[in-house]
mmCIF file of C-alpha atoms and ligand atoms in Angstrom:
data_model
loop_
_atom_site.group_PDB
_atom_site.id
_atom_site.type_symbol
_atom_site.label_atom_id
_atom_site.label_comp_id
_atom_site.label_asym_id
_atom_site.label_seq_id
_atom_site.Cartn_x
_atom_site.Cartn_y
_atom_site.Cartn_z
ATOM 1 C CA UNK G 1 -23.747 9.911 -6.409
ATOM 2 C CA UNK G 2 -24.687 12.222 -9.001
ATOM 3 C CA UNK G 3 -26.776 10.884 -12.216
ATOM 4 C CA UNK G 4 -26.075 12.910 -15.790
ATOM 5 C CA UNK G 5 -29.865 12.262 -17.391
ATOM 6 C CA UNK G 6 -29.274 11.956 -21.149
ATOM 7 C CA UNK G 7 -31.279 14.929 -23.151
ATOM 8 C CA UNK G 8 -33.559 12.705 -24.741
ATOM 9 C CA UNK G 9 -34.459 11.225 -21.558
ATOM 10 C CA UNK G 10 -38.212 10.008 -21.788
ATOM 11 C CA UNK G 11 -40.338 10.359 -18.462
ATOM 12 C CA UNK G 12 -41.325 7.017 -18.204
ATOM 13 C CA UNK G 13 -37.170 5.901 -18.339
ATOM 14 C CA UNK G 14 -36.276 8.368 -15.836
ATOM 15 C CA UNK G 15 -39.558 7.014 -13.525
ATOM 16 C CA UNK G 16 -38.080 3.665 -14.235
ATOM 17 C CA UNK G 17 -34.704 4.420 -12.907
ATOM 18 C CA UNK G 18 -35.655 6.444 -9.933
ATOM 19 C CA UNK G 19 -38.291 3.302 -8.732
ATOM 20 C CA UNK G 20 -35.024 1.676 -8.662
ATOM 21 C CA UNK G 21 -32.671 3.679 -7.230
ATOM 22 C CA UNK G 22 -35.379 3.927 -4.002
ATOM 23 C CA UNK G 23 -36.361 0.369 -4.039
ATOM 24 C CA UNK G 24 -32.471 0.446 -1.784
ATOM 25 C CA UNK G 25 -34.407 3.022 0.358
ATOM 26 C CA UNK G 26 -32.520 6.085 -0.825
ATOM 27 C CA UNK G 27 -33.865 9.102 -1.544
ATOM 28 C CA UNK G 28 -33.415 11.211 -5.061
ATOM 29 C CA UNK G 29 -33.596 14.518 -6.040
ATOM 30 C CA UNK G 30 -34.120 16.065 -8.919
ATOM 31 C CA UNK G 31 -31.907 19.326 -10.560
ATOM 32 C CA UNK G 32 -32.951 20.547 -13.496
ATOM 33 C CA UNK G 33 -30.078 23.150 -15.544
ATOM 34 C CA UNK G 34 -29.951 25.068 -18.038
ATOM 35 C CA UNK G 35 -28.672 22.431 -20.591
ATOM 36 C CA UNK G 36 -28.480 19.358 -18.159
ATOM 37 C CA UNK G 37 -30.799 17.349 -15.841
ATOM 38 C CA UNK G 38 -29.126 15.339 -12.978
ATOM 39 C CA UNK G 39 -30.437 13.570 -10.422
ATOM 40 C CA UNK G 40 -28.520 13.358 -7.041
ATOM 41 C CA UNK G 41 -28.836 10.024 -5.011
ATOM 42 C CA UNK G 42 -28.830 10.606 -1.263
ATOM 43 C CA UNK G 43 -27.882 7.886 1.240
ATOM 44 C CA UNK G 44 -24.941 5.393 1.470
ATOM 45 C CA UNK G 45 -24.761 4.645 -1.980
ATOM 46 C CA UNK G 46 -22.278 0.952 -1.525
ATOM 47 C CA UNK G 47 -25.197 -1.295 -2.286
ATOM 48 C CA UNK G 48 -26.017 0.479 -5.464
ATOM 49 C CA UNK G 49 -25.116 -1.565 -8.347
ATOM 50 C CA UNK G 50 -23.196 1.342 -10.619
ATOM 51 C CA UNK G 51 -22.523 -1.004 -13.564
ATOM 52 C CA UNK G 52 -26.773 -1.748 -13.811
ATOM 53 C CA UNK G 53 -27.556 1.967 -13.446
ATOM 54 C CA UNK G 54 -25.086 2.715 -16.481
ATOM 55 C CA UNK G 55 -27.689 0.644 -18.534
ATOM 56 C CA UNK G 56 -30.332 3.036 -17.910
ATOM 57 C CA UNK G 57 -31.731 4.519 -20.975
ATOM 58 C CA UNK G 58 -32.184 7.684 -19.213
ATOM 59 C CA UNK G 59 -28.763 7.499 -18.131
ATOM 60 C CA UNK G 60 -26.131 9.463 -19.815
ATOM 61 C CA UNK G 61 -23.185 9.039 -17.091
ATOM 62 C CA UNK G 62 -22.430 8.318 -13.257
ATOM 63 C CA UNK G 63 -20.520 10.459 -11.300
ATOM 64 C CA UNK G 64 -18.400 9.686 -7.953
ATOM 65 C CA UNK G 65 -18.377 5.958 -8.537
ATOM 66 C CA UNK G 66 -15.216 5.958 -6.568
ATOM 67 C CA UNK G 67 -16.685 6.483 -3.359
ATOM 68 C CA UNK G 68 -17.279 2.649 -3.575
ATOM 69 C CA UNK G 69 -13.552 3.149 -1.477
ATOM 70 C CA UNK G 70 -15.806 5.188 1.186
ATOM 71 C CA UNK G 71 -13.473 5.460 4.100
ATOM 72 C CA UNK G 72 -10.168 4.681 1.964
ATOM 73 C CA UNK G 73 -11.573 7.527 -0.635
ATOM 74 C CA UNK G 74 -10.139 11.291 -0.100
ATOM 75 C CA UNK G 75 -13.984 12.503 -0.143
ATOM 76 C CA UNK G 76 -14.641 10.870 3.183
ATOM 77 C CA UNK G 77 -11.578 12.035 4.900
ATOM 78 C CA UNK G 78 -9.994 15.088 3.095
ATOM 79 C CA UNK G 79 -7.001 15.749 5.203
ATOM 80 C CA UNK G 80 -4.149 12.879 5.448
ATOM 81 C CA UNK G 81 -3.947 10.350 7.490
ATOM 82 C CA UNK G 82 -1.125 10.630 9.970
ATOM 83 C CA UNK G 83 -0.341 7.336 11.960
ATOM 84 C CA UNK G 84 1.987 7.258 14.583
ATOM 85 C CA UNK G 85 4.094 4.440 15.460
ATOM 86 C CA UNK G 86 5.989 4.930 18.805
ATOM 87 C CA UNK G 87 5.863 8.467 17.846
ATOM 88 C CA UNK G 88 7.323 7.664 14.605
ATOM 89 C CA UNK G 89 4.786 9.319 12.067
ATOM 90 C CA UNK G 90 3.646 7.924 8.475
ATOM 91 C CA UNK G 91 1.548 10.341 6.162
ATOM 92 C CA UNK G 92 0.989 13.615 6.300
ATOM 93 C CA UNK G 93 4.353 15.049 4.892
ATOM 94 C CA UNK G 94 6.976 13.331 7.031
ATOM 95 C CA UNK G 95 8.940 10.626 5.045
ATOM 96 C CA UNK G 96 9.190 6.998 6.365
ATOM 97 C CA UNK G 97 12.473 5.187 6.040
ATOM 98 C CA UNK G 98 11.820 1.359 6.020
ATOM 99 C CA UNK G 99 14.815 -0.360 5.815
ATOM 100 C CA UNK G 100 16.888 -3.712 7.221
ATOM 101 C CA UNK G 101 16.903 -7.515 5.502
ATOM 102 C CA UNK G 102 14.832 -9.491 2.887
ATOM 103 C CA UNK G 103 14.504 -12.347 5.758
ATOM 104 C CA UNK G 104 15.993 -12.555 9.019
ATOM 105 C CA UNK G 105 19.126 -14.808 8.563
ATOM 106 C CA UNK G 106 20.712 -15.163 11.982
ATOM 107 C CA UNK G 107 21.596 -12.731 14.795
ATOM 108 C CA UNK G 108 24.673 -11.607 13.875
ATOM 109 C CA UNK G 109 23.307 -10.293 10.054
ATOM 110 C CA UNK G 110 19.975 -8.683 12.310
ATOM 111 C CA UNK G 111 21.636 -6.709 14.449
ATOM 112 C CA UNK G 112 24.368 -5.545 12.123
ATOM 113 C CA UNK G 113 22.431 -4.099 9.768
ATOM 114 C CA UNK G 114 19.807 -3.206 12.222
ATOM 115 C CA UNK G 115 22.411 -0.673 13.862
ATOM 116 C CA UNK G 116 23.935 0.795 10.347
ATOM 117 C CA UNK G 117 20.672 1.805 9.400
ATOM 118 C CA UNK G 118 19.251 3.648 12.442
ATOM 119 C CA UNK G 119 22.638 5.282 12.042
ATOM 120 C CA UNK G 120 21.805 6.744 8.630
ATOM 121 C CA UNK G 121 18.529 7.598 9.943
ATOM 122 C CA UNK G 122 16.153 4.592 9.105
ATOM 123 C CA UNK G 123 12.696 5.161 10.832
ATOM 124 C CA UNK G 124 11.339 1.538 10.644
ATOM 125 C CA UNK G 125 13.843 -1.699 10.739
ATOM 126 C CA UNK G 126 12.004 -3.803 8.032
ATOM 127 C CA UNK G 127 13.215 -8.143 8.616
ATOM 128 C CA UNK G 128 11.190 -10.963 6.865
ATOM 129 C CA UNK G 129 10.161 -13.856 8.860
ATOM 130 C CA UNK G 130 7.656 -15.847 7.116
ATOM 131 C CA UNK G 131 8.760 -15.480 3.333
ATOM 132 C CA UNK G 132 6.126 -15.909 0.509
ATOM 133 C CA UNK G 133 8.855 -17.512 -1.919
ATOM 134 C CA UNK G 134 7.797 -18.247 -5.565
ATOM 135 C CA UNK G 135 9.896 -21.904 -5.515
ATOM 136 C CA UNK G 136 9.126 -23.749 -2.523
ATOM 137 C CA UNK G 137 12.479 -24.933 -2.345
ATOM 138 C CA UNK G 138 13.865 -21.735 -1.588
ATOM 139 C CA UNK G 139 14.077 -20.119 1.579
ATOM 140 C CA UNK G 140 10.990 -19.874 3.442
ATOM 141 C CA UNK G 141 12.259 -17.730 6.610
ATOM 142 C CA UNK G 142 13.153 -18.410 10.234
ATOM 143 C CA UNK G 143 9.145 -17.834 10.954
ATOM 144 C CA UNK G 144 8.548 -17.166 14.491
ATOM 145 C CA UNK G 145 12.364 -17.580 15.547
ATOM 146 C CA UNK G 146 12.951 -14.334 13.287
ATOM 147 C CA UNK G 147 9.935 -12.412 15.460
ATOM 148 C CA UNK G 148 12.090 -13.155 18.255
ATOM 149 C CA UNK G 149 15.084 -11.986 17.098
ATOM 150 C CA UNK G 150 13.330 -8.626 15.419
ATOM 151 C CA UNK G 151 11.997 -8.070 19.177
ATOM 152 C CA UNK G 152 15.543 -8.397 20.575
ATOM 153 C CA UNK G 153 16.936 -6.336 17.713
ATOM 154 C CA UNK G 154 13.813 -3.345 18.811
ATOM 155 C CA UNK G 155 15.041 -3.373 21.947
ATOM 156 C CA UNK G 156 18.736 -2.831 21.390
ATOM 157 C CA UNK G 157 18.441 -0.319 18.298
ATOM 158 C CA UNK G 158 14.727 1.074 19.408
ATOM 159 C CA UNK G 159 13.270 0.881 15.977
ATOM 160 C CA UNK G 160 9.979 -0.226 15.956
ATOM 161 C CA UNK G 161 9.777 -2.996 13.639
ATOM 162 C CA UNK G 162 8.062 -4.520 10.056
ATOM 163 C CA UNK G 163 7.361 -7.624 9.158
ATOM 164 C CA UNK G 164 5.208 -9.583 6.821
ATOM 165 C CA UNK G 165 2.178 -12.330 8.291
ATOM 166 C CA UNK G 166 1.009 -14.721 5.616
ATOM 167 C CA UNK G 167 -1.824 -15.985 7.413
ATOM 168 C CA UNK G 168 -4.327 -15.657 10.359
ATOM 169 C CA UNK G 169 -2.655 -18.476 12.075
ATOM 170 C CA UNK G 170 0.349 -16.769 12.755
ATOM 171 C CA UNK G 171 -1.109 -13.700 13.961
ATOM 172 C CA UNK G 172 -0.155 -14.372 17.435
ATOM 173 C CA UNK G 173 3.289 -14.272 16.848
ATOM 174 C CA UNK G 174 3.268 -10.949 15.671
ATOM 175 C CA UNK G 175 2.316 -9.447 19.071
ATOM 176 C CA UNK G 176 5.563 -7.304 18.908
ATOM 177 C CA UNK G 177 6.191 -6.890 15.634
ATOM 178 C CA UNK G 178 4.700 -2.567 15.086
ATOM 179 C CA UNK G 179 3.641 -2.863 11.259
ATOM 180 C CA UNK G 180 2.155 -5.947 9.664
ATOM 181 C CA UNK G 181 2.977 -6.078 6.129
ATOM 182 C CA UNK G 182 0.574 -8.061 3.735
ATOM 183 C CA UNK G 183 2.855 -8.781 0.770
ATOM 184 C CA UNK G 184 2.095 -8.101 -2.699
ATOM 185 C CA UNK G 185 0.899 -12.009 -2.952
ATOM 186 C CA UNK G 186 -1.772 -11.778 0.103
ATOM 187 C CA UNK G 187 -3.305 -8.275 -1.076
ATOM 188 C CA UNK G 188 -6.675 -10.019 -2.166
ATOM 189 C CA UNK G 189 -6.663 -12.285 0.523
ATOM 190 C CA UNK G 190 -9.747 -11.095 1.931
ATOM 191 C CA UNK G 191 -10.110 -13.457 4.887
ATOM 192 C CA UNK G 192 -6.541 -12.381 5.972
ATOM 193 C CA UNK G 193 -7.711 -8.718 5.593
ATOM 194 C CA UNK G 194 -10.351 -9.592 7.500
ATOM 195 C CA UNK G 195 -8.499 -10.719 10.742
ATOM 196 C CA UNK G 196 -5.990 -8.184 10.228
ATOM 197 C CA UNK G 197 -8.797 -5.720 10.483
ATOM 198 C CA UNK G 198 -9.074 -6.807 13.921
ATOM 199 C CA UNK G 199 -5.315 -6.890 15.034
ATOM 200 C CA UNK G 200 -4.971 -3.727 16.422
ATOM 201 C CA UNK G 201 -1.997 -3.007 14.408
ATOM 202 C CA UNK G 202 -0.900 -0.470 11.445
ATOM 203 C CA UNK G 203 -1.039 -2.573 8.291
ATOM 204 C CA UNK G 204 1.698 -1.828 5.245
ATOM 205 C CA UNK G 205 -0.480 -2.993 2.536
ATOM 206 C CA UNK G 206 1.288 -4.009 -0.692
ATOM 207 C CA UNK G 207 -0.011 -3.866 -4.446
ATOM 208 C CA UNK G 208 -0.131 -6.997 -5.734
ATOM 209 C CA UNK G 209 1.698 -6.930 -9.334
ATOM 210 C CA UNK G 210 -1.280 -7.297 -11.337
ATOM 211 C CA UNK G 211 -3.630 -5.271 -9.395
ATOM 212 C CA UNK G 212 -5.348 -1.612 -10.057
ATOM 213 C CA UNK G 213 -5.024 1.466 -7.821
ATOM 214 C CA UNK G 214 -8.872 0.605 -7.044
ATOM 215 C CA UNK G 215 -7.940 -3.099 -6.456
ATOM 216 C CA UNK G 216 -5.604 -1.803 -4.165
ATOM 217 C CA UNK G 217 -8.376 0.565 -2.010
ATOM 218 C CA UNK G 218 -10.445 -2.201 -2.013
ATOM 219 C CA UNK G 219 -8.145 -4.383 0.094
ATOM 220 C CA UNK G 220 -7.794 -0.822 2.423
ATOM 221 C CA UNK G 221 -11.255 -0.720 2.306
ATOM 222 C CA UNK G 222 -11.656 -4.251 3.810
ATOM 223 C CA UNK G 223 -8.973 -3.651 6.599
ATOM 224 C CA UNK G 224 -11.105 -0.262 7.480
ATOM 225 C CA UNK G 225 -14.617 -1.339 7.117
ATOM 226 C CA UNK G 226 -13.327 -4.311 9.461
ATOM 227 C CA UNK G 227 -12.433 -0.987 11.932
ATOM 228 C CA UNK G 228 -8.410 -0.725 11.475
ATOM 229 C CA UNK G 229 -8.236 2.416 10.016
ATOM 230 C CA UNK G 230 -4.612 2.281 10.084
ATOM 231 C CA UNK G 231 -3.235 1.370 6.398
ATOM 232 C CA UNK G 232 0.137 2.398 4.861
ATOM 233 C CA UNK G 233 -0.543 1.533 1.313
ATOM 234 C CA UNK G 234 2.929 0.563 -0.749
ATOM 235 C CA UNK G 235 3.705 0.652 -4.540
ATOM 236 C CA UNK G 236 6.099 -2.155 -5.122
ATOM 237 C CA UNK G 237 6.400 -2.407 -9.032
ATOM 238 C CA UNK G 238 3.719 -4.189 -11.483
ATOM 239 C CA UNK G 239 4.429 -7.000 -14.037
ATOM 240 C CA UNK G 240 4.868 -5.366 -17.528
ATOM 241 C CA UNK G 241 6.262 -6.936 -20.523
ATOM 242 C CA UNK G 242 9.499 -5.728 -19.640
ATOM 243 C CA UNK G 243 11.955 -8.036 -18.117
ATOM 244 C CA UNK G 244 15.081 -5.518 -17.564
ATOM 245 C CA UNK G 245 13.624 -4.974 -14.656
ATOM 246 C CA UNK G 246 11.912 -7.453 -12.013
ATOM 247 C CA UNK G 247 9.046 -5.348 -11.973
ATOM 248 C CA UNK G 248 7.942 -2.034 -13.381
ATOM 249 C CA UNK G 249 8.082 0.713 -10.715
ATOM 250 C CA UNK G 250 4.202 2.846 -11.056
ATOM 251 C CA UNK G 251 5.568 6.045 -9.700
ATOM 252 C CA UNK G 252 2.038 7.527 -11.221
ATOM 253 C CA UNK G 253 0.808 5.121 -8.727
ATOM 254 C CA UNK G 254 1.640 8.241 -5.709
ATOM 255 C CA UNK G 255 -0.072 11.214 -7.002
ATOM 256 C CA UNK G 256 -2.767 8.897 -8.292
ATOM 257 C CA UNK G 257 -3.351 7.607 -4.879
ATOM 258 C CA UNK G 258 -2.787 10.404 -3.377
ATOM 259 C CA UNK G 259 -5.740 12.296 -4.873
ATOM 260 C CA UNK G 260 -8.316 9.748 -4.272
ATOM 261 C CA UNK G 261 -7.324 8.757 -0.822
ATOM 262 C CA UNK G 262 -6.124 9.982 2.181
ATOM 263 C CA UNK G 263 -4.009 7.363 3.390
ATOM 264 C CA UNK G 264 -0.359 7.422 3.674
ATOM 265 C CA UNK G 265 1.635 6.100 0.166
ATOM 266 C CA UNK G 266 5.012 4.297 0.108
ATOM 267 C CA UNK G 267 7.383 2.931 -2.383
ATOM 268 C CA UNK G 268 9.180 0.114 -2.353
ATOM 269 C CA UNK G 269 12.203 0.397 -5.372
ATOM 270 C CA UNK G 270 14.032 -3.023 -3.567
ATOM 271 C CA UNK G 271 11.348 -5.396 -5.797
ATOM 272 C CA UNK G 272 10.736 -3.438 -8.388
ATOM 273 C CA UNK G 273 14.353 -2.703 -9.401
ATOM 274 C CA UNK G 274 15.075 -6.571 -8.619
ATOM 275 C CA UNK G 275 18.952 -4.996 -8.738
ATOM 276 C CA UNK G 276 20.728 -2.895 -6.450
ATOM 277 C CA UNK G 277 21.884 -0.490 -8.850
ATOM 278 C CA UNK G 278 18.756 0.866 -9.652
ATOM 279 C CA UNK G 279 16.877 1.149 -6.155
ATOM 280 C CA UNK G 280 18.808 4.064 -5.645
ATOM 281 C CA UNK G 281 17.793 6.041 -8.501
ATOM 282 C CA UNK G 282 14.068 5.114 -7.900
ATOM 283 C CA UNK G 283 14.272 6.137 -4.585
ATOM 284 C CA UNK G 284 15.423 9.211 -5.110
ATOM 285 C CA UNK G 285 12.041 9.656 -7.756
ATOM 286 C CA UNK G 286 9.786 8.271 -5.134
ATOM 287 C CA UNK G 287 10.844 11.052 -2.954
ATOM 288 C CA UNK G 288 10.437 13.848 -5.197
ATOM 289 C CA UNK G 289 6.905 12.728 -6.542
ATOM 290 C CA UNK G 290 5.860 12.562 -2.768
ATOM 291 C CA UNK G 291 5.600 9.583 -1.443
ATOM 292 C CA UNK G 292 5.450 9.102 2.170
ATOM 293 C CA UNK G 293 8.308 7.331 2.772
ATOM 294 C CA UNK G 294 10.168 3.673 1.268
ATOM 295 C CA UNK G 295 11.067 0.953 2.001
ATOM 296 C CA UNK G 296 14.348 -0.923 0.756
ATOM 297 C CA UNK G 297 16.091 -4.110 1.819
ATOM 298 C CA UNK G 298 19.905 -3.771 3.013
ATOM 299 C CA UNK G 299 21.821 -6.986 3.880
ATOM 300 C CA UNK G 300 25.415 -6.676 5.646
ATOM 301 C CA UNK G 301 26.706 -9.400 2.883
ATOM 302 C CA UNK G 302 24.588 -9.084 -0.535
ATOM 303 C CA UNK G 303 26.439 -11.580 -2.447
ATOM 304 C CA UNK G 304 25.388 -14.278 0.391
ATOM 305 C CA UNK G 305 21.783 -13.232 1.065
ATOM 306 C CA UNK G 306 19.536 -16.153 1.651
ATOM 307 C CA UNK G 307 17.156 -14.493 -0.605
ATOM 308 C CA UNK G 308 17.044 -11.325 -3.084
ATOM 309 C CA UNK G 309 20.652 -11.045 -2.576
ATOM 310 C CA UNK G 310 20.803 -8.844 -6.052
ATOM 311 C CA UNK G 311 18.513 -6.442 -4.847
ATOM 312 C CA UNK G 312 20.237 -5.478 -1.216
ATOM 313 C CA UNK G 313 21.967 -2.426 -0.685
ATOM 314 C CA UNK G 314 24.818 -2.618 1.704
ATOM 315 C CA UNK G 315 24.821 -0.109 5.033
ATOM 316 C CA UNK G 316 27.764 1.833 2.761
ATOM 317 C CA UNK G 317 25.246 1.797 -0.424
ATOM 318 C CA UNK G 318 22.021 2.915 2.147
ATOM 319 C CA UNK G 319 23.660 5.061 3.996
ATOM 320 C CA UNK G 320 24.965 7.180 0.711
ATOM 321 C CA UNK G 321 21.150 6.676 -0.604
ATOM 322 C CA UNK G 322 19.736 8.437 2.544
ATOM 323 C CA UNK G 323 22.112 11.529 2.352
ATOM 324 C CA UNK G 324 20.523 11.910 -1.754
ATOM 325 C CA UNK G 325 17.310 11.356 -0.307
ATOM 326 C CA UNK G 326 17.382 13.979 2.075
ATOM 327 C CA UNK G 327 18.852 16.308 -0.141
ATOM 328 C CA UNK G 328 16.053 15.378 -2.638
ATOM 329 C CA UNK G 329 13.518 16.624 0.142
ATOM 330 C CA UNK G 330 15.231 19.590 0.506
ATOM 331 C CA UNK G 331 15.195 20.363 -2.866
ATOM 332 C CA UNK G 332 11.475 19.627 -3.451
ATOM 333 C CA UNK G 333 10.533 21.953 -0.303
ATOM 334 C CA UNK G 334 12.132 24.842 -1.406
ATOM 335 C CA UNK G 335 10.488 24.563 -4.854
ATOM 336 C CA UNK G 336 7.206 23.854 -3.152
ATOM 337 C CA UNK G 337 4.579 26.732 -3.954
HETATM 338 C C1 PEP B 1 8.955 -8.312 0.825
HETATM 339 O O1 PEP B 1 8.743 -7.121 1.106
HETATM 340 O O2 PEP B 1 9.805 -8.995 1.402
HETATM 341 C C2 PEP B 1 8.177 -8.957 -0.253
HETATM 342 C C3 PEP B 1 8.099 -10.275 -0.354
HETATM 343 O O3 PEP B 1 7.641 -8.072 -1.077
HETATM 344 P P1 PEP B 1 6.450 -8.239 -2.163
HETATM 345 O O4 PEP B 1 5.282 -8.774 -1.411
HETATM 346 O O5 PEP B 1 6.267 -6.839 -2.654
HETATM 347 O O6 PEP B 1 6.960 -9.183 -3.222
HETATM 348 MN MN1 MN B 2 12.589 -9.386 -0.633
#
């Protein structure tokens, strides 16, 4: 951390502030410029309250706050983060495509669209099981009889598999599942991040709709300082005061992420859009601002979905998306400098 003394600053202030900066048993040193003094902390500056050193008088401004998100934060860790997933990759320039049902219906709708969408080159089959619905009389998932069938459906189509956990106690059921998703509802649910930091498994960590970018690296942070140090983080759409859409897709969210952390970014246009006619067009900007991949829900029968039926693509609708979304790699590479 790097402290910007104000001009004025009296000695007695800047005593007072460096008595308190090693009263946490870090060390300071002092650089004095041409037109600026600054005093660099040295140590593991997390325990450092930054809002009470702001108050300093002697203080004139704080510099690398951000590495609160230490092991999330590009500083610690400049090159990406590349995690493979049955030799599937996320981060690091490949693109991940994430696709398959809202929730897992029945067999029959599984491995359908399970099959049409490793044929137009889906990475990840994506399938709902426990179902964080906003009415509780809606649909709440197959739970633990969709795990099974997602297995099933791995083994036949060899995709390794998504699906979302809503709490600790379910945690054994997900002993096959390949990425645990913590939905945009659980991201602050920091005694779920905490188990999940445990797991053993890649985590696809979604932005809750009212949350910062920080927000957001703090949940990493809590999967990573628990030791998983495999996150996916996804951009899913934020709540603005515009209801044309369901949400409002932050494609800044990518290359903001992007320069402050290392870990891999995806988008997810399906619940953003809230309509199938615009997740392709989002897509298609998702790729070319460089995310790492996205993930989309596709149902073999939209108008009889069991949930977010206006959002699903059909195979025929996905499968015409991934062709655009190739070429909109393509195009991007061979402009790349
Ligand atoms: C989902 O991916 O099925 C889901 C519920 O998404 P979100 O948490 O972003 O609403
Ligand atoms: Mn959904």
């Amino acid at each position: 951390m790097i402290i910007v003394l104000r001009s004025d600053a009296s000695e007695n202030s800047v005593s007072e502030l460096v008595n308190y900066i090693e009263s946490f048993g870090l060390g300071v040193e002092k650089v004095i410029g041409v037109s600026q003094t600054v005093l660099a902390v040295l140590g593991d500056t997390a325990a450092l309250p930054n809002d009470i050193i702001c108050d300093f008088e002697a203080v004139e401004a704080v510099k690398g706050i951000s590495e609160a998100h230490s092991l999330a934060g590009r500083a610690s860790h400049p090159c990406d983060t590349v995690i493979d997933i049955s030799g599937k990759t996320i981060g690091g320039g490949g693109f991940a495509l994430i696709a398959g049902p809202c929730s897992v219906e029945n067999r029959e709708q599984l491995f359908t669209v399970a099959d049409s969408v490793k044929k137009s080159g889906a990475s990840f089959l994506r399938g709902g099981s426990f179902k964080p619905r906003t009415s509780p009389y809606a649909f709440q998932g197959l739970g633990g009889e969709a795990l099974l069938l997602l297995s099933e459906a791995k083994k036949l189509c060899g995709l390794p598999v998504v699906s979302e956990i809503l709490d600790k106690s379910q945690l054994s059921l997900f002993d096959d599942v390949d990425i645990i998703q913590v939905g945009a509802r659980n991201m602050q649910n920091s005694e779920l991040l905490k188990a999940l930091a445990k797991c053993g498994k890649p985590i696809l960590l979604k932005r809750g709709w009212s949350n910062t970018i920080k927000e957001l690296l703090y949940s990493a942070e809590y999967l990573m300082s628990g030791g998983n140090e495999n996150v996916i983080l996804c951009e899913r759409g934020i709540r603005s005061f515009d209801s044309a859409t369901r949400f409002t897709l932050d494609l800044s969210a990518v290359p903001v992420i992007k320069s402050m952390s290392h870990l891999p970014i995806i988008v997810d246009p399906s619940h953003a859009a809230g309509r199938a006619e615009y997740v392709r067009p989002l897509a298609l900007a998702a790729t070319a601002v460089g995310a790492d991949g996205i993930m989309v829900e596709v149902h073999n029968d939209p108008p009889h979905a069991l949930c977010d039926a206006a959002q699903a693509l059909t195979p025929e609708q996905f499968d015409a998306m991934c062709k655009k979304i190739f070429a909109v790699r393509k195009a991007v590479s061979s402009c790349d400098d």
